[in-house]
């Protein structure tokens, strides 16, 4: 399964989201896309999300960009 992880850039996503997921069975058994794992890469999230089977959104912080991605 291809899983896209969406979140606010204000959220401490490395410590609280990426690292726990990378140490879980979800990461071992699926292709998980962390959009801000490599800031040097420019990605088109709209195209990537279309190819995914599942989007997981961390929504505890207000974020216009996240809202656009989810829309």
CSV table of N, CA, C and O in Angstrom, one decimal:
chain,number,residue,atom,x,y,z
A,1,UNK,N,0.8,-1.2,0.0
A,1,UNK,CA,0.0,0.0,0.0
A,1,UNK,C,0.9,1.2,0.0
A,1,UNK,O,1.9,1.3,0.7
A,2,UNK,N,0.5,2.3,-0.7
A,2,UNK,CA,1.2,3.5,-0.8
A,2,UNK,C,0.5,4.5,0.1
A,2,UNK,O,-0.7,4.8,-0.1
A,3,UNK,N,1.2,5.0,1.1
A,3,UNK,CA,0.6,5.9,2.1
A,3,UNK,C,1.3,7.3,2.1
A,3,UNK,O,2.5,7.3,2.2
A,4,UNK,N,0.5,8.3,2.1
A,4,UNK,CA,1.1,9.7,2.1
A,4,UNK,C,0.8,10.3,3.5
A,4,UNK,O,-0.4,10.2,4.0
A,5,UNK,N,1.8,10.9,4.1
A,5,UNK,CA,1.6,11.5,5.4
A,5,UNK,C,1.6,13.0,5.3
A,5,UNK,O,2.5,13.6,4.8
A,6,UNK,N,0.4,13.6,5.6
A,6,UNK,CA,0.2,15.0,5.5
A,6,UNK,C,0.2,15.7,6.9
A,6,UNK,O,-0.3,15.1,7.9
A,7,UNK,N,0.7,16.9,7.0
A,7,UNK,CA,0.8,17.6,8.3
A,7,UNK,C,1.1,19.0,8.1
A,7,UNK,O,1.6,19.5,7.0
A,8,UNK,N,0.9,19.8,9.1
A,8,UNK,CA,1.3,21.2,9.1
A,8,UNK,C,2.8,21.3,9.3
A,8,UNK,O,3.5,20.5,9.9
A,9,UNK,N,3.4,22.3,8.6
A,9,UNK,CA,4.9,22.6,8.8
A,9,UNK,C,5.2,23.1,10.1
A,9,UNK,O,6.3,23.1,10.5
A,10,UNK,N,4.2,23.6,10.9
A,10,UNK,CA,4.4,24.2,12.2
A,10,UNK,C,4.6,23.0,13.3
A,10,UNK,O,5.1,23.3,14.3
A,11,UNK,N,4.1,21.9,12.9
A,11,UNK,CA,4.1,20.7,13.8
A,11,UNK,C,5.5,20.1,13.9
A,11,UNK,O,6.2,20.1,12.9
A,12,UNK,N,5.9,19.6,15.0
A,12,UNK,CA,7.2,18.9,15.1
A,12,UNK,C,7.1,17.5,14.5
A,12,UNK,O,7.1,16.5,15.2
A,13,UNK,N,7.0,17.5,13.2
A,13,UNK,CA,6.7,16.3,12.5
A,13,UNK,C,7.8,15.3,12.5
A,13,UNK,O,7.6,14.1,12.4
A,14,UNK,N,9.1,15.7,12.6
A,14,UNK,CA,10.2,14.7,12.6
A,14,UNK,C,10.1,13.9,13.8
A,14,UNK,O,10.1,12.6,13.7
A,15,UNK,N,10.1,14.5,15.0
A,15,UNK,CA,10.0,13.8,16.3
A,15,UNK,C,8.7,13.1,16.6
A,15,UNK,O,8.7,11.9,17.0
A,16,UNK,N,7.6,13.8,16.3
A,16,UNK,CA,6.3,13.3,16.7
A,16,UNK,C,5.6,12.5,15.7
A,16,UNK,O,4.6,11.8,16.0
A,17,UNK,N,6.0,12.5,14.5
A,17,UNK,CA,5.3,11.8,13.4
A,17,UNK,C,6.2,10.9,12.6
A,17,UNK,O,5.9,9.7,12.5
A,18,UNK,N,7.2,11.4,12.0
A,18,UNK,CA,8.0,10.7,11.1
A,18,UNK,C,8.8,9.5,11.8
A,18,UNK,O,8.8,8.4,11.4
A,19,UNK,N,9.5,9.9,12.9
A,19,UNK,CA,10.3,8.9,13.6
A,19,UNK,C,9.5,7.7,14.1
A,19,UNK,O,9.8,6.6,14.0
A,20,UNK,N,8.3,8.0,14.8
A,20,UNK,CA,7.5,6.9,15.3
A,20,UNK,C,7.0,6.0,14.1
A,20,UNK,O,7.0,4.8,14.3
A,21,UNK,N,6.6,6.6,13.0
A,21,UNK,CA,6.1,5.8,11.9
A,21,UNK,C,7.2,5.0,11.3
A,21,UNK,O,7.0,3.9,10.9
A,22,UNK,N,8.4,5.6,11.2
A,22,UNK,CA,9.6,4.9,10.6
A,22,UNK,C,10.0,3.7,11.5
A,22,UNK,O,10.6,2.7,11.0
A,23,UNK,N,9.6,3.7,12.7
A,23,UNK,CA,9.9,2.6,13.6
A,23,UNK,C,8.7,1.6,13.9
A,23,UNK,O,8.7,0.9,14.8
A,24,UNK,N,7.8,1.7,13.0
A,24,UNK,CA,6.6,0.9,13.1
A,24,UNK,C,6.4,-0.1,12.0
A,24,UNK,O,7.1,-0.1,11.0
A,25,UNK,N,5.5,-1.1,12.1
A,25,UNK,CA,5.2,-2.0,11.1
A,25,UNK,C,4.6,-1.4,9.9
A,25,UNK,O,4.8,-1.9,8.8
A,26,UNK,N,3.9,-0.3,10.1
A,26,UNK,CA,3.3,0.4,8.9
A,26,UNK,C,4.4,0.8,7.9
A,26,UNK,O,4.3,0.6,6.7
A,27,UNK,N,5.6,1.2,8.4
A,27,UNK,CA,6.7,1.6,7.5
A,27,UNK,C,7.3,0.4,6.9
A,27,UNK,O,7.7,0.4,5.7
A,28,UNK,N,7.4,-0.7,7.7
A,28,UNK,CA,8.1,-1.9,7.2
A,28,UNK,C,7.3,-2.6,6.1
A,28,UNK,O,7.8,-3.1,5.2
A,29,UNK,N,5.9,-2.5,6.2
A,29,UNK,CA,5.1,-3.3,5.3
A,29,UNK,C,4.5,-2.4,4.2
A,29,UNK,O,3.7,-3.0,3.3
A,30,UNK,N,4.7,-1.1,4.1
A,30,UNK,CA,4.1,-0.3,3.1
A,30,UNK,C,5.1,0.7,2.6
A,30,UNK,O,6.2,0.9,3.2
A,31,UNK,N,4.8,1.4,1.5
A,31,UNK,CA,5.5,2.5,1.0
A,31,UNK,C,5.0,3.7,1.6
A,31,UNK,O,3.8,4.1,1.3
A,32,UNK,N,5.7,4.4,2.5
A,32,UNK,CA,5.2,5.5,3.2
A,32,UNK,C,5.9,6.8,2.7
A,32,UNK,O,7.2,6.8,2.6
A,33,UNK,N,5.2,7.8,2.3
A,33,UNK,CA,5.8,9.0,1.7
A,33,UNK,C,5.7,10.1,2.8
A,33,UNK,O,4.6,10.5,3.2
A,34,UNK,N,6.9,10.6,3.1
A,34,UNK,CA,7.0,11.7,4.1
A,34,UNK,C,7.4,12.9,3.3
A,34,UNK,O,8.6,13.0,2.8
A,35,UNK,N,6.5,13.8,3.0
A,35,UNK,CA,6.7,14.9,2.0
A,35,UNK,C,7.9,15.9,2.4
A,35,UNK,O,8.4,16.5,1.6
A,36,UNK,N,8.2,16.0,3.7
A,36,UNK,CA,9.2,16.9,4.2
A,36,UNK,C,10.4,16.2,4.7
A,36,UNK,O,11.2,16.8,5.5
A,37,UNK,N,10.6,15.0,4.3
A,37,UNK,CA,11.8,14.2,4.8
A,37,UNK,C,13.0,14.7,4.2
A,37,UNK,O,14.1,14.7,4.8
A,38,UNK,N,13.0,15.2,3.0
A,38,UNK,CA,14.2,15.7,2.3
A,38,UNK,C,13.8,17.1,1.7
A,38,UNK,O,13.2,17.2,0.6
A,39,UNK,N,14.0,18.1,2.4
A,39,UNK,CA,13.6,19.5,2.1
A,39,UNK,C,14.3,20.0,0.8
A,39,UNK,O,13.8,20.9,0.1
A,40,UNK,N,15.4,19.3,0.4
A,40,UNK,CA,16.1,19.7,-0.9
A,40,UNK,C,15.3,19.3,-2.1
A,40,UNK,O,15.6,19.8,-3.2
A,41,UNK,N,14.4,18.3,-2.0
A,41,UNK,CA,13.6,17.8,-3.1
A,41,UNK,C,12.4,18.6,-3.2
A,41,UNK,O,11.7,18.9,-2.2
A,42,UNK,N,12.0,19.0,-4.4
A,42,UNK,CA,10.7,19.6,-4.7
A,42,UNK,C,9.8,18.6,-5.2
A,42,UNK,O,10.1,17.9,-6.2
A,43,UNK,N,8.7,18.4,-4.6
A,43,UNK,CA,7.7,17.4,-5.0
A,43,UNK,C,6.4,18.0,-5.3
A,43,UNK,O,6.0,19.0,-4.7
A,44,UNK,N,5.6,17.4,-6.2
A,44,UNK,CA,4.3,17.8,-6.6
A,44,UNK,C,3.3,16.9,-5.8
A,44,UNK,O,3.0,15.8,-6.2
A,45,UNK,N,2.9,17.4,-4.6
A,45,UNK,CA,2.1,16.6,-3.7
A,45,UNK,C,0.7,16.2,-4.4
A,45,UNK,O,0.2,15.1,-4.1
A,46,UNK,N,0.2,17.1,-5.2
A,46,UNK,CA,-1.1,16.8,-5.9
A,46,UNK,C,-1.0,15.5,-6.7
A,46,UNK,O,-1.8,14.6,-6.6
A,47,UNK,N,0.1,15.3,-7.5
A,47,UNK,CA,0.3,14.1,-8.3
A,47,UNK,C,0.6,12.9,-7.4
A,47,UNK,O,0.1,11.8,-7.7
A,48,UNK,N,1.4,13.1,-6.3
A,48,UNK,CA,1.8,12.0,-5.5
A,48,UNK,C,0.5,11.5,-4.7
A,48,UNK,O,0.3,10.3,-4.7
A,49,UNK,N,-0.3,12.4,-4.2
A,49,UNK,CA,-1.5,12.0,-3.5
A,49,UNK,C,-2.4,11.2,-4.4
A,49,UNK,O,-3.1,10.2,-4.0
A,50,UNK,N,-2.5,11.5,-5.7
A,50,UNK,CA,-3.4,10.8,-6.6
A,50,UNK,C,-3.0,9.3,-6.8
A,50,UNK,O,-3.8,8.5,-7.0
A,51,UNK,N,-1.7,9.1,-6.6
A,51,UNK,CA,-1.1,7.7,-6.7
A,51,UNK,C,-1.2,6.9,-5.4
A,51,UNK,O,-1.0,5.7,-5.5
A,52,UNK,N,-1.6,7.5,-4.3
A,52,UNK,CA,-1.6,6.8,-3.0
A,52,UNK,C,-2.9,6.1,-2.8
A,52,UNK,O,-4.0,6.5,-3.3
A,53,UNK,N,-2.9,5.1,-2.0
A,53,UNK,CA,-4.0,4.4,-1.5
A,53,UNK,C,-4.6,4.9,-0.3
A,53,UNK,O,-5.8,4.7,0.0
A,54,UNK,N,-3.8,5.7,0.5
A,54,UNK,CA,-4.3,6.2,1.8
A,54,UNK,C,-3.5,7.5,2.1
A,54,UNK,O,-2.3,7.6,1.8
A,55,UNK,N,-4.2,8.4,2.7
A,55,UNK,CA,-3.6,9.7,3.2
A,55,UNK,C,-3.9,9.7,4.7
A,55,UNK,O,-5.0,9.6,5.1
A,56,UNK,N,-2.8,9.9,5.4
A,56,UNK,CA,-2.9,10.0,6.9
A,56,UNK,C,-2.6,11.5,7.2
A,56,UNK,O,-1.5,12.0,6.8
A,57,UNK,N,-3.5,12.2,7.8
A,57,UNK,CA,-3.3,13.6,8.1
A,57,UNK,C,-3.2,13.9,9.6
A,57,UNK,O,-4.1,13.5,10.3
A,58,UNK,N,-2.2,14.5,10.0
A,58,UNK,CA,-2.0,15.0,11.4
A,58,UNK,C,-2.6,16.4,11.4
A,58,UNK,O,-2.0,17.3,10.8
A,59,UNK,N,-3.7,16.6,12.1
A,59,UNK,CA,-4.4,17.9,11.9
A,59,UNK,C,-4.5,18.7,13.2
A,59,UNK,O,-5.4,19.5,13.4
A,60,UNK,N,-3.5,18.5,14.1
A,60,UNK,CA,-3.6,19.3,15.4
A,60,UNK,C,-3.2,20.7,15.3
A,60,UNK,O,-3.5,21.5,16.2
A,61,UNK,N,-2.5,21.1,14.2
A,61,UNK,CA,-2.2,22.5,14.0
A,61,UNK,C,-2.9,23.1,12.8
A,61,UNK,O,-3.2,22.3,11.8
A,62,UNK,N,-3.3,24.3,12.8
A,62,UNK,CA,-4.0,25.0,11.7
A,62,UNK,C,-3.0,25.1,10.6
A,62,UNK,O,-1.9,25.6,10.8
A,63,UNK,N,-3.5,24.8,9.4
A,63,UNK,CA,-2.6,24.9,8.2
A,63,UNK,C,-3.4,25.0,6.9
A,63,UNK,O,-4.1,24.1,6.6
A,64,UNK,N,-3.2,26.1,6.3
A,64,UNK,CA,-3.9,26.3,5.0
A,64,UNK,C,-3.4,25.3,4.0
A,64,UNK,O,-4.2,24.7,3.2
A,65,UNK,N,-2.1,25.1,3.9
A,65,UNK,CA,-1.5,24.2,2.9
A,65,UNK,C,-2.0,22.8,3.1
A,65,UNK,O,-2.3,22.1,2.1
A,66,UNK,N,-2.1,22.3,4.4
A,66,UNK,CA,-2.7,21.0,4.6
A,66,UNK,C,-4.1,20.9,4.2
A,66,UNK,O,-4.5,19.9,3.6
A,67,UNK,N,-4.9,21.9,4.4
A,67,UNK,CA,-6.3,22.0,4.0
A,67,UNK,C,-6.4,21.9,2.5
A,67,UNK,O,-7.2,21.1,1.9
A,68,UNK,N,-5.5,22.5,1.8
A,68,UNK,CA,-5.5,22.4,0.3
A,68,UNK,C,-5.1,21.0,-0.1
A,68,UNK,O,-5.7,20.5,-1.0
A,69,UNK,N,-4.1,20.4,0.5
A,69,UNK,CA,-3.7,19.0,0.1
A,69,UNK,C,-4.9,18.1,0.3
A,69,UNK,O,-5.2,17.2,-0.5
A,70,UNK,N,-5.6,18.2,1.5
A,70,UNK,CA,-6.7,17.3,1.8
A,70,UNK,C,-7.9,17.6,0.8
A,70,UNK,O,-8.6,16.6,0.5
A,71,UNK,N,-8.0,18.8,0.4
A,71,UNK,CA,-9.1,19.1,-0.5
A,71,UNK,C,-8.9,18.5,-1.9
A,71,UNK,O,-9.8,18.0,-2.5
